[in-house]
XYZ file of C-alpha atoms in Angstrom:
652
model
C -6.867 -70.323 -31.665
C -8.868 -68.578 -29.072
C -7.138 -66.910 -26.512
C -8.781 -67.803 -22.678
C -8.027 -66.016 -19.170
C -6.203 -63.531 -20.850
C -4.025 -61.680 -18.103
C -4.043 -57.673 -17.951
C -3.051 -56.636 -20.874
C -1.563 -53.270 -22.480
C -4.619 -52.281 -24.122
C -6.670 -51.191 -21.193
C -2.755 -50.266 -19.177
C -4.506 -51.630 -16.103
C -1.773 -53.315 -14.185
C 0.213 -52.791 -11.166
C 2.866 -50.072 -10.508
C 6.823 -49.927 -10.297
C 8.789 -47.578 -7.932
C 11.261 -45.866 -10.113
C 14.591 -43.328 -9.035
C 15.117 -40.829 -10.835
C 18.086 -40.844 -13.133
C 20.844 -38.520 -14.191
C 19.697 -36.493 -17.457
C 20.159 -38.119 -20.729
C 22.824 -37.426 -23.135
C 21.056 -37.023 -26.484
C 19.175 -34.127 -27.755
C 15.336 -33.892 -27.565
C 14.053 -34.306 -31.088
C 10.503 -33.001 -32.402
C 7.986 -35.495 -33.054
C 7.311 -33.895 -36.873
C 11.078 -33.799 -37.054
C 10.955 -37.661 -37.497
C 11.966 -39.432 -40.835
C 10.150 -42.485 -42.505
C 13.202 -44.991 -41.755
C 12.645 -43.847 -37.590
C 9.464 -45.454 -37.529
C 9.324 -48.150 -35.669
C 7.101 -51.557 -37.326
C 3.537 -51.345 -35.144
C 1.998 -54.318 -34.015
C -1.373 -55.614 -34.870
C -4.111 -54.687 -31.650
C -4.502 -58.376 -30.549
C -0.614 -58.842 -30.907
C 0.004 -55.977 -28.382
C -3.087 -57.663 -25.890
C -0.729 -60.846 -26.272
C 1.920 -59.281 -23.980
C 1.117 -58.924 -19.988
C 2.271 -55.721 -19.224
C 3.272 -56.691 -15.897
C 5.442 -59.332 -17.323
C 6.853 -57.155 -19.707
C 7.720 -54.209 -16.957
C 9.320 -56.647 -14.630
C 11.398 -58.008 -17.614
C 12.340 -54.014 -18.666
C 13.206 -53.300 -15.268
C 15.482 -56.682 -14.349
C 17.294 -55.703 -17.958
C 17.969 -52.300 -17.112
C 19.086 -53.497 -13.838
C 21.770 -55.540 -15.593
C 22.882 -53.210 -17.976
C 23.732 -50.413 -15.077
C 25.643 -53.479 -13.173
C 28.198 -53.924 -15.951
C 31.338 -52.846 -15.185
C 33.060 -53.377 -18.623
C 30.649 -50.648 -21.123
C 32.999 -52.203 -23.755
C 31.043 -55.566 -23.794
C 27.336 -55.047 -23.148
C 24.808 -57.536 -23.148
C 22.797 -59.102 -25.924
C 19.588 -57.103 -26.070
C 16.443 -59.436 -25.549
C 13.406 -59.008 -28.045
C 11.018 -57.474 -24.970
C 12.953 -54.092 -25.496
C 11.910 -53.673 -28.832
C 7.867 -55.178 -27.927
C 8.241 -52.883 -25.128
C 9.378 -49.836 -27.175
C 6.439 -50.904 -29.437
C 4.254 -50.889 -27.188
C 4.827 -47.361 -25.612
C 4.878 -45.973 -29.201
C 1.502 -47.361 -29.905
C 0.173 -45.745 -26.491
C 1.376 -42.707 -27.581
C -0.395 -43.008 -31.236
C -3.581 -43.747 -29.151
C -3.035 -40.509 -27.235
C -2.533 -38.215 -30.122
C -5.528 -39.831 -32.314
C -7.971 -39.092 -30.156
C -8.792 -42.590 -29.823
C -8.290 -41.814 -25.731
C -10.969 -39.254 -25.261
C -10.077 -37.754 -22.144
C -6.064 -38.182 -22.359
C -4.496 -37.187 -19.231
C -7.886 -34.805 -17.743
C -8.894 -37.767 -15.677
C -5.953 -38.976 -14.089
C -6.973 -42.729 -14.889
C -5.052 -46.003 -13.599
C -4.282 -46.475 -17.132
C -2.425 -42.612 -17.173
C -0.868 -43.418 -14.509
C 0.565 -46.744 -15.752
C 1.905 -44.928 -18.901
C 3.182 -42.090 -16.969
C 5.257 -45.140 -15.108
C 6.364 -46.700 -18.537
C 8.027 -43.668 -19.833
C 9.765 -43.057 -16.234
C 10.749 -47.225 -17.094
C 12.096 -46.470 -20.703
C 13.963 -43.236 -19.640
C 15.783 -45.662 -17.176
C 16.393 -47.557 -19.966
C 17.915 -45.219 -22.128
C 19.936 -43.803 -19.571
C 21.168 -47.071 -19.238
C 22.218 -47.703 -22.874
C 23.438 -44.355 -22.794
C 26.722 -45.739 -20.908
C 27.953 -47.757 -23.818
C 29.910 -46.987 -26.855
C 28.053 -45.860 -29.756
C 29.757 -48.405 -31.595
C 28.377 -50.914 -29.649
C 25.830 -53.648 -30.236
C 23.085 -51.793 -28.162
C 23.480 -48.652 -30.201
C 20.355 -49.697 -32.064
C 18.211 -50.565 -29.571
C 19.874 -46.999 -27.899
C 18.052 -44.504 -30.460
C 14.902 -46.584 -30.836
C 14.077 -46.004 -27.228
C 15.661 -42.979 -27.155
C 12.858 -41.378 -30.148
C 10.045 -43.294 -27.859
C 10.875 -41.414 -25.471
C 11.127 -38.291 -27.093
C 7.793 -38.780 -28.607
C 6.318 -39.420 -24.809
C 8.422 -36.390 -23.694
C 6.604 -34.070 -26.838
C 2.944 -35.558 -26.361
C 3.911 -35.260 -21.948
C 5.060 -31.283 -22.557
C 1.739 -30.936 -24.220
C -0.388 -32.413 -21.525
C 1.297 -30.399 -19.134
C 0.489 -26.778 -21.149
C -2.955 -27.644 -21.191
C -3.694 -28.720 -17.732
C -1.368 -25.162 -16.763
C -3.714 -23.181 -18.994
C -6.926 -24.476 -19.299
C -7.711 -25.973 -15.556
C -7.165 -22.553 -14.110
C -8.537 -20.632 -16.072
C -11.693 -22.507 -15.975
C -11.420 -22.737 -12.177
C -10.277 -19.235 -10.982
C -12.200 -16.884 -9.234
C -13.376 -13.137 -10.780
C -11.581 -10.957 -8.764
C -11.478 -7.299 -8.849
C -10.820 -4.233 -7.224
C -13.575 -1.766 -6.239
C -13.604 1.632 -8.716
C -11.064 3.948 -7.066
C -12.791 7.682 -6.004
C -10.941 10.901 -5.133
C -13.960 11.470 -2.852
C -15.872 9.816 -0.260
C -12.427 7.764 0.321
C -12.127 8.270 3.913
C -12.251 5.337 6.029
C -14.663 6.005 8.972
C -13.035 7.269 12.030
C -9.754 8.357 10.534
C -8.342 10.991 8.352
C -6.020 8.837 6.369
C -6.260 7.960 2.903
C -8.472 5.411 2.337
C -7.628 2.567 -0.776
C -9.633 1.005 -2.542
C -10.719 -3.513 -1.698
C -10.154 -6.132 -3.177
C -13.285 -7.947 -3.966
C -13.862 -11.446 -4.643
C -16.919 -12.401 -7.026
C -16.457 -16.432 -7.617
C -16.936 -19.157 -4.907
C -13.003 -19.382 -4.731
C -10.512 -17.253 -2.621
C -7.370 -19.448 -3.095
C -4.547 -18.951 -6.083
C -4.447 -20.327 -8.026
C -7.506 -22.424 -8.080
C -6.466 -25.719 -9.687
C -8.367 -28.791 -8.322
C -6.245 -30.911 -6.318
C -6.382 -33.529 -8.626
C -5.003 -31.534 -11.592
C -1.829 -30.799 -9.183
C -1.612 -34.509 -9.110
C -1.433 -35.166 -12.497
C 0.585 -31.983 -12.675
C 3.146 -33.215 -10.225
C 3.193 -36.801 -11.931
C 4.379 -35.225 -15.448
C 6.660 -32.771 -13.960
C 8.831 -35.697 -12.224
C 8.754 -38.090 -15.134
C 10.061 -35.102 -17.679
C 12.951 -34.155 -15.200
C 13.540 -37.852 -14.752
C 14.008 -38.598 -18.180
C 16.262 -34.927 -18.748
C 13.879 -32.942 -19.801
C 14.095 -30.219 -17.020
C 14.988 -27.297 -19.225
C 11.580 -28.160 -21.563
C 9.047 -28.341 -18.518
C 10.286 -25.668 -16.627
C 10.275 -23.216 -19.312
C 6.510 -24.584 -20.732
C 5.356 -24.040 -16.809
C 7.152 -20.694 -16.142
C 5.621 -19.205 -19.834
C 2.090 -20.628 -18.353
C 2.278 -19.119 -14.946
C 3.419 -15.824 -15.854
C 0.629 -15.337 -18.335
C -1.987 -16.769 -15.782
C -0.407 -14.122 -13.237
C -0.918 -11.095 -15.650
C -3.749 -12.196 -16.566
C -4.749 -11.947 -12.738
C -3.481 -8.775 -12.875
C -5.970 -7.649 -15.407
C -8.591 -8.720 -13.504
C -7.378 -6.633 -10.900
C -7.855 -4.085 -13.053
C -3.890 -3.057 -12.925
C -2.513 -1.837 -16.165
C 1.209 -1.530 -16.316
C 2.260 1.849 -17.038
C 6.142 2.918 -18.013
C 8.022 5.878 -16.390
C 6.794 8.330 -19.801
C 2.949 7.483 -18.916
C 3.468 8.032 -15.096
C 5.080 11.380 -15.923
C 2.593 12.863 -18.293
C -1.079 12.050 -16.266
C -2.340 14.402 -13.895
C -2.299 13.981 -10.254
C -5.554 13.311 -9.679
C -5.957 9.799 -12.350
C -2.315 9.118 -11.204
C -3.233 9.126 -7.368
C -6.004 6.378 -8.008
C -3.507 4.301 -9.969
C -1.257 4.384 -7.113
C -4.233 3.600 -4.654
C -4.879 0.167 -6.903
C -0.744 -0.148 -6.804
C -1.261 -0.334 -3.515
C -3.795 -2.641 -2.831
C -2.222 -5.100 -5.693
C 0.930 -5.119 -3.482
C -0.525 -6.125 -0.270
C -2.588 -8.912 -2.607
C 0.359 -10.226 -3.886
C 2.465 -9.972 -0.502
C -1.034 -11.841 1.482
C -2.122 -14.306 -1.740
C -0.515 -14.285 -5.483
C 2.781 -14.810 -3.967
C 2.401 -17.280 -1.157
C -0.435 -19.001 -4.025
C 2.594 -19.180 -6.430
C 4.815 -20.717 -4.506
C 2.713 -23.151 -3.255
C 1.709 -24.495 -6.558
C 5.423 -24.299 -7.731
C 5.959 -26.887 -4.442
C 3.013 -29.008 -5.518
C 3.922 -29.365 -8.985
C 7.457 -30.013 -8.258
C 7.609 -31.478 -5.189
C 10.253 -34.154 -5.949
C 12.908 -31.187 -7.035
C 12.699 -28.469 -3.936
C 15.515 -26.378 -5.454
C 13.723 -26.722 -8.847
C 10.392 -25.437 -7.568
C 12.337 -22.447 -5.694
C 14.221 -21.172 -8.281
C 11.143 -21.509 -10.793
C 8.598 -19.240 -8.136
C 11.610 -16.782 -7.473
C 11.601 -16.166 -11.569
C 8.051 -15.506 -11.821
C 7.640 -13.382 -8.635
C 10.815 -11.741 -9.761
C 9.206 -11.073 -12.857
C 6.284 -9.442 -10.882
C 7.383 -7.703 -8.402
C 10.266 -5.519 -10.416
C 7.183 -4.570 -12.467
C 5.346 -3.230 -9.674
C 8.844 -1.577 -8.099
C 9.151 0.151 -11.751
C 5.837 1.855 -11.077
C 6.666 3.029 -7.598
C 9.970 4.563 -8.812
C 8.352 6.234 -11.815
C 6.128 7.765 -8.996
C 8.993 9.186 -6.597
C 10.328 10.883 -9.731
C 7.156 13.067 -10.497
C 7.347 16.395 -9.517
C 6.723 17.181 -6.018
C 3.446 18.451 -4.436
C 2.419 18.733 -1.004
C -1.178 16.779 -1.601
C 1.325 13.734 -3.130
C 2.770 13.297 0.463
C 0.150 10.533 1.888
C 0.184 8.559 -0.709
C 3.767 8.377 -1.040
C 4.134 7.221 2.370
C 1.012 4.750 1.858
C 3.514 3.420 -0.794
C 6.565 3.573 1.329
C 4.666 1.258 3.831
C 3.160 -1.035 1.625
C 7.245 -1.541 0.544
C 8.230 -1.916 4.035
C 5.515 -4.751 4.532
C 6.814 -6.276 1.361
C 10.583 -7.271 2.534
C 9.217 -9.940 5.333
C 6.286 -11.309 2.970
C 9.916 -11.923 0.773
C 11.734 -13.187 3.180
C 9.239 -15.551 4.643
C 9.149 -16.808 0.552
C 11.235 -20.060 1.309
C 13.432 -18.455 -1.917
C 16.901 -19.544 -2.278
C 19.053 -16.944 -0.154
C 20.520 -15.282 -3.087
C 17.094 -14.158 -4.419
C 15.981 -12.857 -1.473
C 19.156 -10.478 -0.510
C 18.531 -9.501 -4.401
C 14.814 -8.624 -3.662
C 15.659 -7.107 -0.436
C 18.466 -5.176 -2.252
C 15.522 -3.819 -5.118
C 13.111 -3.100 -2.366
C 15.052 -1.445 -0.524
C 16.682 0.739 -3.069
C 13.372 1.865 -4.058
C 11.902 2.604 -0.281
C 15.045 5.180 0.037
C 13.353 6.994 -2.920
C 9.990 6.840 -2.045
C 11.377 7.960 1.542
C 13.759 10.411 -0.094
C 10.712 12.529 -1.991
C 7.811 12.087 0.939
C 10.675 13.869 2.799
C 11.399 16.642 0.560
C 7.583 16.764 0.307
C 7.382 17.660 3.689
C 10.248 19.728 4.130
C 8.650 21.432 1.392
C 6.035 23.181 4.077
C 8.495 25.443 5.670
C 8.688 27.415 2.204
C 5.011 27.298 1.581
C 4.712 29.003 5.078
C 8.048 31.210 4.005
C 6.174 31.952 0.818
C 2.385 33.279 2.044
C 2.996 36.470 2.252
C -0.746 38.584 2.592
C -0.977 42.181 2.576
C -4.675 42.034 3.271
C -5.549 40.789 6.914
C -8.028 38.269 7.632
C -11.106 39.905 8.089
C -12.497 40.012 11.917
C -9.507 38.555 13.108
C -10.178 34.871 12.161
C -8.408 31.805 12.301
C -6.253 32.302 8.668
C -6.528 29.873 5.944
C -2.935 29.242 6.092
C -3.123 27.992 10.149
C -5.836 25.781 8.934
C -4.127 24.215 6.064
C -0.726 23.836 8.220
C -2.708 22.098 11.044
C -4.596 20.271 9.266
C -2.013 19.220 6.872
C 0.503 18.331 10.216
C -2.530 16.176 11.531
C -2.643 13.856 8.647
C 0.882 13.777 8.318
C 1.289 12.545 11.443
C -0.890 9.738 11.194
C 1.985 8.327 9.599
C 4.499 9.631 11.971
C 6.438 6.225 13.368
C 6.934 5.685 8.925
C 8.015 9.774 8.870
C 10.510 8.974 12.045
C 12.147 5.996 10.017
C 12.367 8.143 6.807
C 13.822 11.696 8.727
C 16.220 9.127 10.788
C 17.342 7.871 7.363
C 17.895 10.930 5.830
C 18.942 13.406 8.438
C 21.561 15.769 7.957
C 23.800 16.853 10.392
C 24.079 20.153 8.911
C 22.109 22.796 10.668
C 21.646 20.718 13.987
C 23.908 22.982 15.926
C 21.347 25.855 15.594
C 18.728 23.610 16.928
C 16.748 24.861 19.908
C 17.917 22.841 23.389
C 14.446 20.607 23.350
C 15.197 20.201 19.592
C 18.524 19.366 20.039
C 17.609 15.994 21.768
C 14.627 15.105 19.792
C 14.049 12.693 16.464
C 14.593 14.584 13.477
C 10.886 14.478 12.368
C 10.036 15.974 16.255
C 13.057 18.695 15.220
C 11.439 19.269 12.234
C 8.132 19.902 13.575
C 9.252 22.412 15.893
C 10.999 23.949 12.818
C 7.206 24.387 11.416
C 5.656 25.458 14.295
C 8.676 28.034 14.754
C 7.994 29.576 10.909
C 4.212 29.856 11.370
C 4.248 31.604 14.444
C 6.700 34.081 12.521
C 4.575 34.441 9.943
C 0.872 35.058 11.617
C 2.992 37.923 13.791
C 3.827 39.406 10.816
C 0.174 39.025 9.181
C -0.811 40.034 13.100
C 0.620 43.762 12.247
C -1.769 43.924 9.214
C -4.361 44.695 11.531
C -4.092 48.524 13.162
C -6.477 48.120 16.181
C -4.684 46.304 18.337
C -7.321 44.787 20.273
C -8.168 43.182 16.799
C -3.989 42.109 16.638
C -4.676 39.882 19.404
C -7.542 38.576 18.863
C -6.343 37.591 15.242
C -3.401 35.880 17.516
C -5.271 34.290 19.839
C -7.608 32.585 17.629
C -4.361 31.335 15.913
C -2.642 30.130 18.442
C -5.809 28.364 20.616
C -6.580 26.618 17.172
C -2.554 25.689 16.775
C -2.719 24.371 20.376
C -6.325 22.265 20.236
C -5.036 20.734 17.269
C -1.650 19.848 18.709
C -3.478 18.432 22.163
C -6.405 16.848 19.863
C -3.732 14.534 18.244
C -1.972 12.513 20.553
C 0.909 11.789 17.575
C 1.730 15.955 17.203
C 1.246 16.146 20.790
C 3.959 13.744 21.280
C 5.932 15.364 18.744
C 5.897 18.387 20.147
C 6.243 17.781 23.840
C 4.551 18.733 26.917
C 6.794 21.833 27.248
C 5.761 23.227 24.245
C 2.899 23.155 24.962
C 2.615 24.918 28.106
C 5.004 27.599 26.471
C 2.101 27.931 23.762
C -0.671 28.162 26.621
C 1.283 30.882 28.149
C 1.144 32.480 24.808
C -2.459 32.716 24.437
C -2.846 33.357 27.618
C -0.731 36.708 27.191
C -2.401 37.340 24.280
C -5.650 37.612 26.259
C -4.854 39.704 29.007
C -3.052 42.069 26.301
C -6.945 42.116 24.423
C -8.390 42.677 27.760
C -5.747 45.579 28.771
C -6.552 46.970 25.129
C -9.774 46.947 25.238
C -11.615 46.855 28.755
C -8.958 50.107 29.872
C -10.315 52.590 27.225
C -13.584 51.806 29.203
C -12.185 51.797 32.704
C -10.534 54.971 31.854
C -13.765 56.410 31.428
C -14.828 55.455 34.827
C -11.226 56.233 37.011
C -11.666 58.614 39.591
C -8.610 60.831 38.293
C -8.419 63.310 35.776
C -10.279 66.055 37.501
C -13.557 63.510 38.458
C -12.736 65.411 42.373
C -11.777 68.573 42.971
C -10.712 69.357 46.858
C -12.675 66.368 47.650
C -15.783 67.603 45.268
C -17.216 65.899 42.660
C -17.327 68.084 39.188
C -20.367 67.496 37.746
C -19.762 68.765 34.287
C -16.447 65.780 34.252
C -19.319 63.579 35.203
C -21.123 64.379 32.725
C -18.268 64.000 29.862
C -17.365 60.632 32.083
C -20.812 59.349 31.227
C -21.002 60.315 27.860
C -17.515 59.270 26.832
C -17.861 55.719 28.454
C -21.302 54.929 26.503
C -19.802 56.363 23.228
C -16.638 54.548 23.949
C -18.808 51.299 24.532
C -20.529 52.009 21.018
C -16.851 51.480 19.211
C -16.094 48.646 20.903
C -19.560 46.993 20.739
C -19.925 48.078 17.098
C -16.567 46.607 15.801
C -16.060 43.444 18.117
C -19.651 42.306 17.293
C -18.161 41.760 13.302
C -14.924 40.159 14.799
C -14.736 36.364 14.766
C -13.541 33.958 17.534
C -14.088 30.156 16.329
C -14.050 28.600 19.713
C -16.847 28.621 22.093
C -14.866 28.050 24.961
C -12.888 31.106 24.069
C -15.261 33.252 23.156
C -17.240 32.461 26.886
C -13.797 32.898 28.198
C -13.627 36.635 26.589
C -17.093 37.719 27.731
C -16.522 36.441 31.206
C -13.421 38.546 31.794
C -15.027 42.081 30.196
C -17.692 41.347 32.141
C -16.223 40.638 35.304
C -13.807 43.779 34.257
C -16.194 46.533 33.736
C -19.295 45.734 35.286
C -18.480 46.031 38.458
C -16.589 49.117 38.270
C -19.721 50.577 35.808
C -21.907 49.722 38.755
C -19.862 51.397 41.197
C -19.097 54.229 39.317
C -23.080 54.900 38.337
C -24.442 53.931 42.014
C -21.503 56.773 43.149
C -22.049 59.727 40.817
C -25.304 59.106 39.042
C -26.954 61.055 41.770
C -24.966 64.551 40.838
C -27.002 64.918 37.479
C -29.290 67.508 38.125
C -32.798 65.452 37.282
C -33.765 62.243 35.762
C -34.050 63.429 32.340
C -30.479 64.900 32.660
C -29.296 61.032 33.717
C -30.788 59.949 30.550
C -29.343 62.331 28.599
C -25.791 61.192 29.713
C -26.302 57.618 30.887
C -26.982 55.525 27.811
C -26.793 51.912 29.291
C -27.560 50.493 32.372
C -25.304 47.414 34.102
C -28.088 45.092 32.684
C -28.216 46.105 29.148
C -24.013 46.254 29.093
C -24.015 42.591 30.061
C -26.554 41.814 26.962
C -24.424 43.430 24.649
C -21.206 41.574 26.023
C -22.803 38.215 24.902
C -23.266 39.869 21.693
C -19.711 39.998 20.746
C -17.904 38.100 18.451
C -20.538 36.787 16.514
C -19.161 37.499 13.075
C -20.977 38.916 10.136
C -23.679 36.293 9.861
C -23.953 37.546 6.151
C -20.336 36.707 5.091
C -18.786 34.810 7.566
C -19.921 31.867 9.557
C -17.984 29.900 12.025
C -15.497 26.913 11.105
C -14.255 24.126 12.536
């Protein structure tokens, strides 16, 4: 008989929707679908049979009988079981068969009304199990018990499968290509500053968001999820999306280009490979604090939005996984072997730590995980901060250590000022990080030998001073290398006016250090000046004093005249000859020196020549004895200090 107006029927699963609670997980153990005998089958129904049923009917009548079986107080006398759980069982089973034939093209890709509808019938029959469930095994409904129970089992198999795929393939397909920029030793200074630059994070695909899943395959994501912890199947889906997620994240890790390396590989490479792994390190860690993590634990609240403590303590498992990776790496680091050049990039580490513990705490993680995380982190800063300290500590015996017994020639600025400096300059760049590590790590011991002003500073500012205190020891020991001491103090004053531009030229080491040092230091140089000018402009100015016979009862001796003459240009041939090959770096200083022998002997040359030059017998004579005039003294003032052009030029 031909079948008219036929109502919405099972074979298209077009029909409306039920609201369904979860319910508490199901006593039986999930079965396999291959692990199913012949005599579980259940009988199939012919095609136009299953059309026969309206699905709507046929939920409404599933739903008012589970309904009644959860309302029976006595589970010693269920009810009789009508014939629609079995058509409905039947029916589910051959939706399933559809599925895994292939007959359904797309299965659950394209979150159809039809996916949807099935996705509701298995949250219907898990009901129902749960419900038969309460009753003796014994009992009449014992039957009807395990056939629904191995539909559901098959849903949960062919549901867990779904669920892999749209974790690994929709991502994957979606994500963006990102990468990190190659890592260089050189040219890796950021414009403008002295600190170590690390290398970008670039992002080649038209997405920036992790993961990149479409929003409708988070949909159909979130719909499985709930129906497989509805029906008990927590342990199954959490452990198929936690295997999924962590491969996706190392995979994003490879195409960040990070490798993970073990404590043995870490110890054996050379500085130089290992300091552009630790650069990446670093840049992964602020990618994962700023994206991967926050991306993570978004999907993870997506996906299982109807279980919030579920979704936590999935994300805190992964990023667990992740981060004690990277924390491996950074402790493998603090235990290489310690070299002053390692020092920036161990506090670039200790930083990038530090700005870890609020991206963790702002997780939304259970409170437990983030103490623990805290706890790790933590642990591994004081190392980090334990070694850049030692590091630095480890200047006062390099300075102890460089011990010359050759002097700088000219009296230049020595390499070891310049490396100190220059090595104090970058380190304090970091100096509020260096204050939190010295503060952490202070020892008492020692303090009570502490200068007054170092006695009330931070222990980094004490330690400083500590520095400062060693290499001015040391350059007035290298300062007694040097026998002229004209030379001595020009070797000391090129020192210390480099020490003190560098301290006033960064405002960190300047605050350091203090305004009082720094005057102290001035007054230094300053001394050091008028003891060059004392040295050098007197053995001239003796030349031209009127004692030492120059007047005899009032009358000028012509002969000491002479000798007075002769001596002071000879005397001015030394000096000229040997402080032309001496080197002063700074302009301002060496303007500074000129001025003051000028304005020194000059004026008493001047006076001296316009006084006596008159008691040489002729003008031949005065040429004989007077070699320069006022004029040609000043010119070869402004020739001193130049250097040897040939093997030494001026530095910065």
């Amino acid at each position: 008989m031909e079948k008219k107006n036929r109502p919405n029927k099972f074979g298209s699963f077009t029909s409306r929707t039920s609201e369904t609670t979860s319910s508490p997980r199901s006593p039986y153990s999930p079965l396999k679908v291959n692990q199913r005998s012949e005599s579980d089958t259940l009988p199939t129904l012919e095609e136009d049979e299953l059309h026969d049923h309206d699905i709507g009917q046929v939920s409404e009548d599933i739903d008012r009988f589970t309904d009644a079986l959860s309302a029976v107080d006595d589970k010693s006398d269920p009810p009789e079981v009508p014939d629609i759980v079995e058509t409905f069982s039947r029916i589910l089973d051959s939706k399933i068969a559809k599925y895994n034939s292939g007959e359904s093209t797309t299965r659950f890709f394209k979150m159809t009304e039809e996916d949807l509808l099935f996705i509701e019938a298995v949250r219907r029959i898990s009901k129902l199990t749960n419900a038969f469930g309460e009753f003796p095994s014994s009992s009449t409904t014992t039957s009807s018990h395990n056939r629904t129970s191995m539909v559901l089992q098959r849903a949960m198999t062919f549901m867990e499968d779904e669920f892999r795929a749209l974790l690994e393939d929709s991502w994957s397909s979606d994500s963006s290509s990102t990468n990190l920029k190659p890592y260089s030793s050189f040219n890796n200074k950021q414009e403008g500053s002295d600190r170590c630059a690390i290398p970008e994070i670039e992002s080649t695909g038209d997405h920036d968001e992790f993961p990149a899943y479409p929003p409708e395959v988070l949909t159909k994501m979130n719909r499985i999820a709930a129906a497989m912890v509805s029906a008990g199947y927590e342990t199954e889906c959490c452990q198929v999306y936690t295997i999924a997620r962590r491969n996706a994240f190392q995979e994003q890790l490879k195409r960040l280009e990070y490798e993970k390396l073990n404590i043995e590989d870490v110890q054996r490479m050379q500085w130089e490979p290992l300091e552009g792994e630790v650069a990446r390190w670093i840049r992964l860690v602020k990618y994962c604090s700023a994206v991967l993590f926050p991306g993570e634990r978004s999907l993870a609240e997506s996906v299982f939005s109807d279980s919030p403590s579920l979704s936590k303590s999935i994300f805190s498992n992964i990023a667990r996984a992740v981060a004690i990776q990277l924390l491996d790496f950074a402790e493998a680091v603090a235990m290489t072997k310690r070299s002053a050049e390692k020092l920036f990039k161990f506090l670039d580490m200790h930083e990038t730590l530090r700005d870890l513990i609020p991206a963790i705490s702002e997780s939304h993680c259970s409170e437990e995980w983030e103490k623990e995380m805290a706890s790790e982190i933590s642990a591994t800063l004081d190392r980090i901060g334990a070694a850049a300290m030692n590091i630095f500590c480890d200047l006062e015996n390099s300075i102890r250590n460089d011990v010359a017994k050759t002097p700088v020639p000219g009296g230049a600025i020595h390499p070891l000022t310049r490396y100190v400096m220059n090595y104090l300059k970058y380190a304090c760049e970091y100096k509020d990080t260096l204050e939190q590590i010295f503060q952490q790590n202070s020892k008492s011991e020692g303090e009570e030998n502490l200068q007054s002003d170092q006695a009330t500073s931070s222990p980094f500012s004490a330690q400083l001073l500590v520095v400062m205190d060693l290499l001015d020891e040391n350059l007035e020991a290298k300062s007694k290398l040097y026998k002229d001491i004209s030379l001595r103090n020009i070797f000391l004053m090129n020192n210390g006016r480099y020490i003190l531009q560098k301290v006033k030229g960064s405002p960190e080491i300047h605050k350091g250090m203090g305004d009082n040092w720094c005057r102290r230091r001035s007054t230094v140089v300053r001394q050091y000046h008028k003891n060059y000018q004392r040295e050098t402009c007197g053995r001239l100015l003796q030349c031209l004093s009127l004692e030492g016979g120059l007047l005899v009862n009032g009358k000028v001796c012509k002969q000491v005249v002479k000798e007075r003459f002769k001596n002071f240009g000879v005397t001015f041939d030394e000096i000229h000859k040997a402080q032309s090959t001496w080197v002063v770096s700074d302009e301002q200083l060496v303007s500074e020196l000129r001025v003051s022998i000028t304005g020194l002997v000059i004026p008493a040359y001047r006076s001296f020549l316009g006084r006596f030059k008159q008691h040489l017998d002729n003008g031949r004579q005065a040429e004989k004895y007077i070699k320069y005039q006022p004029e040609d003294i000043e010119t070869l003032i402004e020739g001193l200090f130049e250097g040897n052009p040939l093997s030494m030029g001026r530095r910065r």
